[in-house]
Short mmCIF file of the C-alpha atoms (twelve columns), coordinates in Angstrom:
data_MODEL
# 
_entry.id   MODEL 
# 
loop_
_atom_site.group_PDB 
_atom_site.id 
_atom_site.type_symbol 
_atom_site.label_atom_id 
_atom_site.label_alt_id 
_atom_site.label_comp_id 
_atom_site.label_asym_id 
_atom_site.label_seq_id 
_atom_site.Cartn_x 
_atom_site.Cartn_y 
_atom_site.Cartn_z 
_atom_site.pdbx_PDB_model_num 
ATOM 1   C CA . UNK A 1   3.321   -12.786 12.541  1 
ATOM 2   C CA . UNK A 2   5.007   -10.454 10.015  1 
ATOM 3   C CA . UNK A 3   5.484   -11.586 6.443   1 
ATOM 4   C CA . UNK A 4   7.250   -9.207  4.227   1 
ATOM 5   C CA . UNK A 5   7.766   -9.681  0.351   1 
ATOM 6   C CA . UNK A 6   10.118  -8.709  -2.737  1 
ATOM 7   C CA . UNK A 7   9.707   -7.568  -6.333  1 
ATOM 8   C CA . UNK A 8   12.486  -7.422  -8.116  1 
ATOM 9   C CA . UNK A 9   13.742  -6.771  -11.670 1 
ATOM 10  C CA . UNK A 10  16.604  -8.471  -13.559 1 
ATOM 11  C CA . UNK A 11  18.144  -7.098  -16.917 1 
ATOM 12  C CA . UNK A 12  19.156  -9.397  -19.781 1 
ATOM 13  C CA . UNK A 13  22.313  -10.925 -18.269 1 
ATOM 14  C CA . UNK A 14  20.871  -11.483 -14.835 1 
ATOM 15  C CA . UNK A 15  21.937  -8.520  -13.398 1 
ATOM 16  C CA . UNK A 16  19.475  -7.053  -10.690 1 
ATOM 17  C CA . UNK A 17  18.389  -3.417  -11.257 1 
ATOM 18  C CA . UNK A 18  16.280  -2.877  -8.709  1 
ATOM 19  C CA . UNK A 19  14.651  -4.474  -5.846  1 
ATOM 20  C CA . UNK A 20  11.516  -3.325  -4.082  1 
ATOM 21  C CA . UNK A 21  10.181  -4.513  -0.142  1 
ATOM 22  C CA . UNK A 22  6.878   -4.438  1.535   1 
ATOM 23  C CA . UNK A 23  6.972   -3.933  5.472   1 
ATOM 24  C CA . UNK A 24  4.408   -3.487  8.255   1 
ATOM 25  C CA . UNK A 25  3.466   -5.795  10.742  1 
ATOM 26  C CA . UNK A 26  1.123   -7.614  8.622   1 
ATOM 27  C CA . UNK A 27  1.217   -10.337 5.966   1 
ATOM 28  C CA . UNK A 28  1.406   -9.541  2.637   1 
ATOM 29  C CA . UNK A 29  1.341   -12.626 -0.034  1 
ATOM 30  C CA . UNK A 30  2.725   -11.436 -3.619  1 
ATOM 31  C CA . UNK A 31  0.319   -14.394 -6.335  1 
ATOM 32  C CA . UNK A 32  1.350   -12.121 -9.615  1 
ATOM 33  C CA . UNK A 33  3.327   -9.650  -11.197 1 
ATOM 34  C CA . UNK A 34  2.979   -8.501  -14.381 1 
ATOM 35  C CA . UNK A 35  5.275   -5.961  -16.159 1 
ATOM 36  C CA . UNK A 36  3.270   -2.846  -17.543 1 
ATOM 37  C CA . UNK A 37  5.148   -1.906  -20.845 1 
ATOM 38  C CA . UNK A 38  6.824   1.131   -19.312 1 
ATOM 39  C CA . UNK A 39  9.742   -0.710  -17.483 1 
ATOM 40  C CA . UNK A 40  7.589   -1.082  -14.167 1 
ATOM 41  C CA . UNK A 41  5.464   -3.770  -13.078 1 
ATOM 42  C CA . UNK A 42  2.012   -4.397  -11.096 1 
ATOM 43  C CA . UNK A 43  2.007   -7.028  -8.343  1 
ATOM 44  C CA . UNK A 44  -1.262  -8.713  -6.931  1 
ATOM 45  C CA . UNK A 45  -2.604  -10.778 -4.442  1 
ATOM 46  C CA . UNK A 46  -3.753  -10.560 -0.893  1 
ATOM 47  C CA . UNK A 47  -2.976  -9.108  2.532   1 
ATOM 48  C CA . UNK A 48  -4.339  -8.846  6.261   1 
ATOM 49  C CA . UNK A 49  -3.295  -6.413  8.841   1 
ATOM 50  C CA . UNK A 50  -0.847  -3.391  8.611   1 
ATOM 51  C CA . UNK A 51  1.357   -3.537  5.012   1 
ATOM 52  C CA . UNK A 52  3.629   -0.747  3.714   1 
ATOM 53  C CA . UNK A 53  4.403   -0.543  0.382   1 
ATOM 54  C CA . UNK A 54  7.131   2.507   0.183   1 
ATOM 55  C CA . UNK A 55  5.142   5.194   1.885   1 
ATOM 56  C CA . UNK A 56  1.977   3.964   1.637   1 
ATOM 57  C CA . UNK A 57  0.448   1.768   3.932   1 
ATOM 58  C CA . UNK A 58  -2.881  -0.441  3.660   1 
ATOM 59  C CA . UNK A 59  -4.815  -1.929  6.803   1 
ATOM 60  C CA . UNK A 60  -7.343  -4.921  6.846   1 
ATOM 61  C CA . UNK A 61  -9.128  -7.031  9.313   1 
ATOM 62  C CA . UNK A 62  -9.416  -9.940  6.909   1 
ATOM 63  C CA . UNK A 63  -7.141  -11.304 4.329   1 
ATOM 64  C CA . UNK A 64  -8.002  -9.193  1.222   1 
ATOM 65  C CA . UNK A 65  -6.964  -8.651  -2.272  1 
ATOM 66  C CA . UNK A 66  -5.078  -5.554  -3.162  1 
ATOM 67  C CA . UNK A 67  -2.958  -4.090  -6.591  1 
ATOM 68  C CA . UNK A 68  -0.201  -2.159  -6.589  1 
ATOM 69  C CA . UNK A 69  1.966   -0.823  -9.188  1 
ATOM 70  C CA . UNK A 70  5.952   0.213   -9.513  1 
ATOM 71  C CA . UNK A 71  7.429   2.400   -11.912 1 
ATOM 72  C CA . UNK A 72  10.350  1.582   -13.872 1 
ATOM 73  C CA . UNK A 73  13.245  2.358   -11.218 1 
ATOM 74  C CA . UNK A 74  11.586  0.207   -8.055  1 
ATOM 75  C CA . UNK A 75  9.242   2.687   -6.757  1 
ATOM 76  C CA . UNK A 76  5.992   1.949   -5.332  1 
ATOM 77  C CA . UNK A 77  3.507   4.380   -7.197  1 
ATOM 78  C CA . UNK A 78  -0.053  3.220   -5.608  1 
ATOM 79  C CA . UNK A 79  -1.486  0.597   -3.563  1 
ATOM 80  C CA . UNK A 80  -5.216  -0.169  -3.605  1 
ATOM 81  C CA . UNK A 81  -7.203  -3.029  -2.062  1 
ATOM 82  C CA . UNK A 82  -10.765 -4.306  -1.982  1 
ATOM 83  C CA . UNK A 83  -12.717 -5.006  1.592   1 
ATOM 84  C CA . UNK A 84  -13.834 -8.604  1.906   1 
ATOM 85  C CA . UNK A 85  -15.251 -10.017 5.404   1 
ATOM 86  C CA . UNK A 86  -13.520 -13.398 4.722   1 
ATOM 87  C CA . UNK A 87  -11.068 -14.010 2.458   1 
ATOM 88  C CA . UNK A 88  -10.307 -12.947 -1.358  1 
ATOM 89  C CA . UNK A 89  -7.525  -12.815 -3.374  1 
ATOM 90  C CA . UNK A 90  -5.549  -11.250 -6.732  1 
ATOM 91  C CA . UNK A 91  -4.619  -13.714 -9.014  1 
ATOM 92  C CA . UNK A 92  -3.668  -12.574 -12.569 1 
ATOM 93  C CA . UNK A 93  -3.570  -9.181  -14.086 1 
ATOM 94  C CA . UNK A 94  -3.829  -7.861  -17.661 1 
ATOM 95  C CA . UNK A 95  -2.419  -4.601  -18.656 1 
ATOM 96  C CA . UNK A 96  -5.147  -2.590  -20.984 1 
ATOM 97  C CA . UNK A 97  -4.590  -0.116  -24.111 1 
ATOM 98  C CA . UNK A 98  -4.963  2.933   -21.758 1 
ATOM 99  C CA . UNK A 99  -3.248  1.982   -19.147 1 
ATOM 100 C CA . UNK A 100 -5.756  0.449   -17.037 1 
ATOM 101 C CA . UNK A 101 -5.966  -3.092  -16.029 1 
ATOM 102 C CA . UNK A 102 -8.160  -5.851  -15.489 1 
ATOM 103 C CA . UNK A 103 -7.685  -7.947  -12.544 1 
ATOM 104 C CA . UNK A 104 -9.255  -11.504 -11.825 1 
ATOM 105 C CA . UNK A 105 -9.492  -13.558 -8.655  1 
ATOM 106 C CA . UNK A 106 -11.348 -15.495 -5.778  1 
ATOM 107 C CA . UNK A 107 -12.908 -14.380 -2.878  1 
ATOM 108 C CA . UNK A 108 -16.101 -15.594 -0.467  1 
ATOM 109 C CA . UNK A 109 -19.120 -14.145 1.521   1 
ATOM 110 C CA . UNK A 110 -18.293 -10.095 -0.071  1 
ATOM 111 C CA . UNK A 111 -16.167 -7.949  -1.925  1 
ATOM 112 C CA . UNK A 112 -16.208 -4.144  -2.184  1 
ATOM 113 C CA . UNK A 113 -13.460 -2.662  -4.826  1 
ATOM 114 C CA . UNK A 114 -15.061 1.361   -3.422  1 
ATOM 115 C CA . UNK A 115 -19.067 1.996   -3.666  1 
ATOM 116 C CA . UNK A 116 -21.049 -1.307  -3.478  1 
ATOM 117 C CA . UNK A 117 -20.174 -4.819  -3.158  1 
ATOM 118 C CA . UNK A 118 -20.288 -8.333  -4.502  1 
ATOM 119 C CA . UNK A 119 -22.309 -10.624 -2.262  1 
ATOM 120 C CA . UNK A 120 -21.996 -14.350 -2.804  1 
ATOM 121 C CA . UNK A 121 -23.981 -15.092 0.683   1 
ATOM 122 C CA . UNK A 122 -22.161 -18.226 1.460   1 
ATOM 123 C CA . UNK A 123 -18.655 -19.576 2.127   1 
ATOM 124 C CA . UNK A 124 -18.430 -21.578 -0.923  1 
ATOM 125 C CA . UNK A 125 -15.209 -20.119 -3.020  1 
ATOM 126 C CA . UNK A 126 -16.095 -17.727 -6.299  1 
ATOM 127 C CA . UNK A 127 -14.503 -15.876 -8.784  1 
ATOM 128 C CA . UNK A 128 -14.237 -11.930 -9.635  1 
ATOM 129 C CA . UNK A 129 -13.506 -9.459  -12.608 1 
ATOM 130 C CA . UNK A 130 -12.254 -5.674  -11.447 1 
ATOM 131 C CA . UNK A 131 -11.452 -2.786  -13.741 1 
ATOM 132 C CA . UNK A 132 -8.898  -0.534  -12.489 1 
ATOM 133 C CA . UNK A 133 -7.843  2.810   -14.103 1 
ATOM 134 C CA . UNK A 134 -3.766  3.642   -14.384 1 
ATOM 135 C CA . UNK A 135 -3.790  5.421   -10.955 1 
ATOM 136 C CA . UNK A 136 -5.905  1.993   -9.324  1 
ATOM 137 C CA . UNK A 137 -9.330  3.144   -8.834  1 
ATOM 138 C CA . UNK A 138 -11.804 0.836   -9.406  1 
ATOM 139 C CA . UNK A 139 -14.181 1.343   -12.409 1 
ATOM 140 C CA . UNK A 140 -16.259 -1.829  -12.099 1 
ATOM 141 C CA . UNK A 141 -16.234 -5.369  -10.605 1 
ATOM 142 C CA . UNK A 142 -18.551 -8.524  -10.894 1 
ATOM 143 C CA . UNK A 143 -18.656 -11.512 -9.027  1 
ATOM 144 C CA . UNK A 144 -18.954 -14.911 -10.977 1 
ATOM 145 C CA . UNK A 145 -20.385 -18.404 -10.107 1 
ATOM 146 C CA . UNK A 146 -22.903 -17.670 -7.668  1 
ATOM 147 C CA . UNK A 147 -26.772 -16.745 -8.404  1 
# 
């Protein structure tokens, strides 16, 4: 199954200026998108398989959260994902003073954002905090509601 998705931008009288695709022969499902102050936008939420976005691709076994950002005329500028070995997922996304942004969401058993995971040991569904820089490298992530 192949699930591609959209981001798109509209000016004030509803006029599309640009629209951006994801491709691959994976799933990818868009949960947020939040405009960064520069005319682009980030987009979050999860994938599993083979995704493109533009040029750059991301691979998973599992479904897995990822971030990406576009710049102000449609273009995909970064893509960056966590490894989870059961399910996890993007769901908001605050823009920070520098650039940066915070991203929340849900995810079960692990989560790894780059050196050293999260581990819930169970199934049961909790909740995350990541720091990303402007280019989408994590800085830090907790997990919340599990001991």
């Amino acid at each position: 199954m192949c699930s591609s998705d959209l981001v798109g931008i509209l000016n004030e009288t509803g006029v599309w200026q640009w629209v951006a695709t994801t491709g691959g022969t994976g799933d990818v499902n868009i949960r947020v998108v939040t405009p960064d102050g520069q005319g682009g936008v980030f987009v979050g939420g999860s994938v599993v398989s083979t995704v493109d976005f533009g040029s750059q691709r991301t691979s998973s076994n599992y479904l897995e959260p990822f971030v990406a950002h576009l710049n102000s005329t449609g273009h995909w500028q970064w893509v960056t994902r966590a490894d989870s070995d059961n399910w996890a997922h993007v769901n908001d996304i605050a823009v920070m003073s520098d650039g940066g942004i915070a991203v929340t969401g849900d995810f079960t058993y692990s989560l790894d954002w780059g050196s050293g995971g999260i581990n819930s040991g169970d199934s049961t569904t909790n909740a995350f905090v990541a720091r990303l820089n402007a280019s989408g490298r994590a800085a830090w992530w907790a997990g919340l509601g599990f001991a």
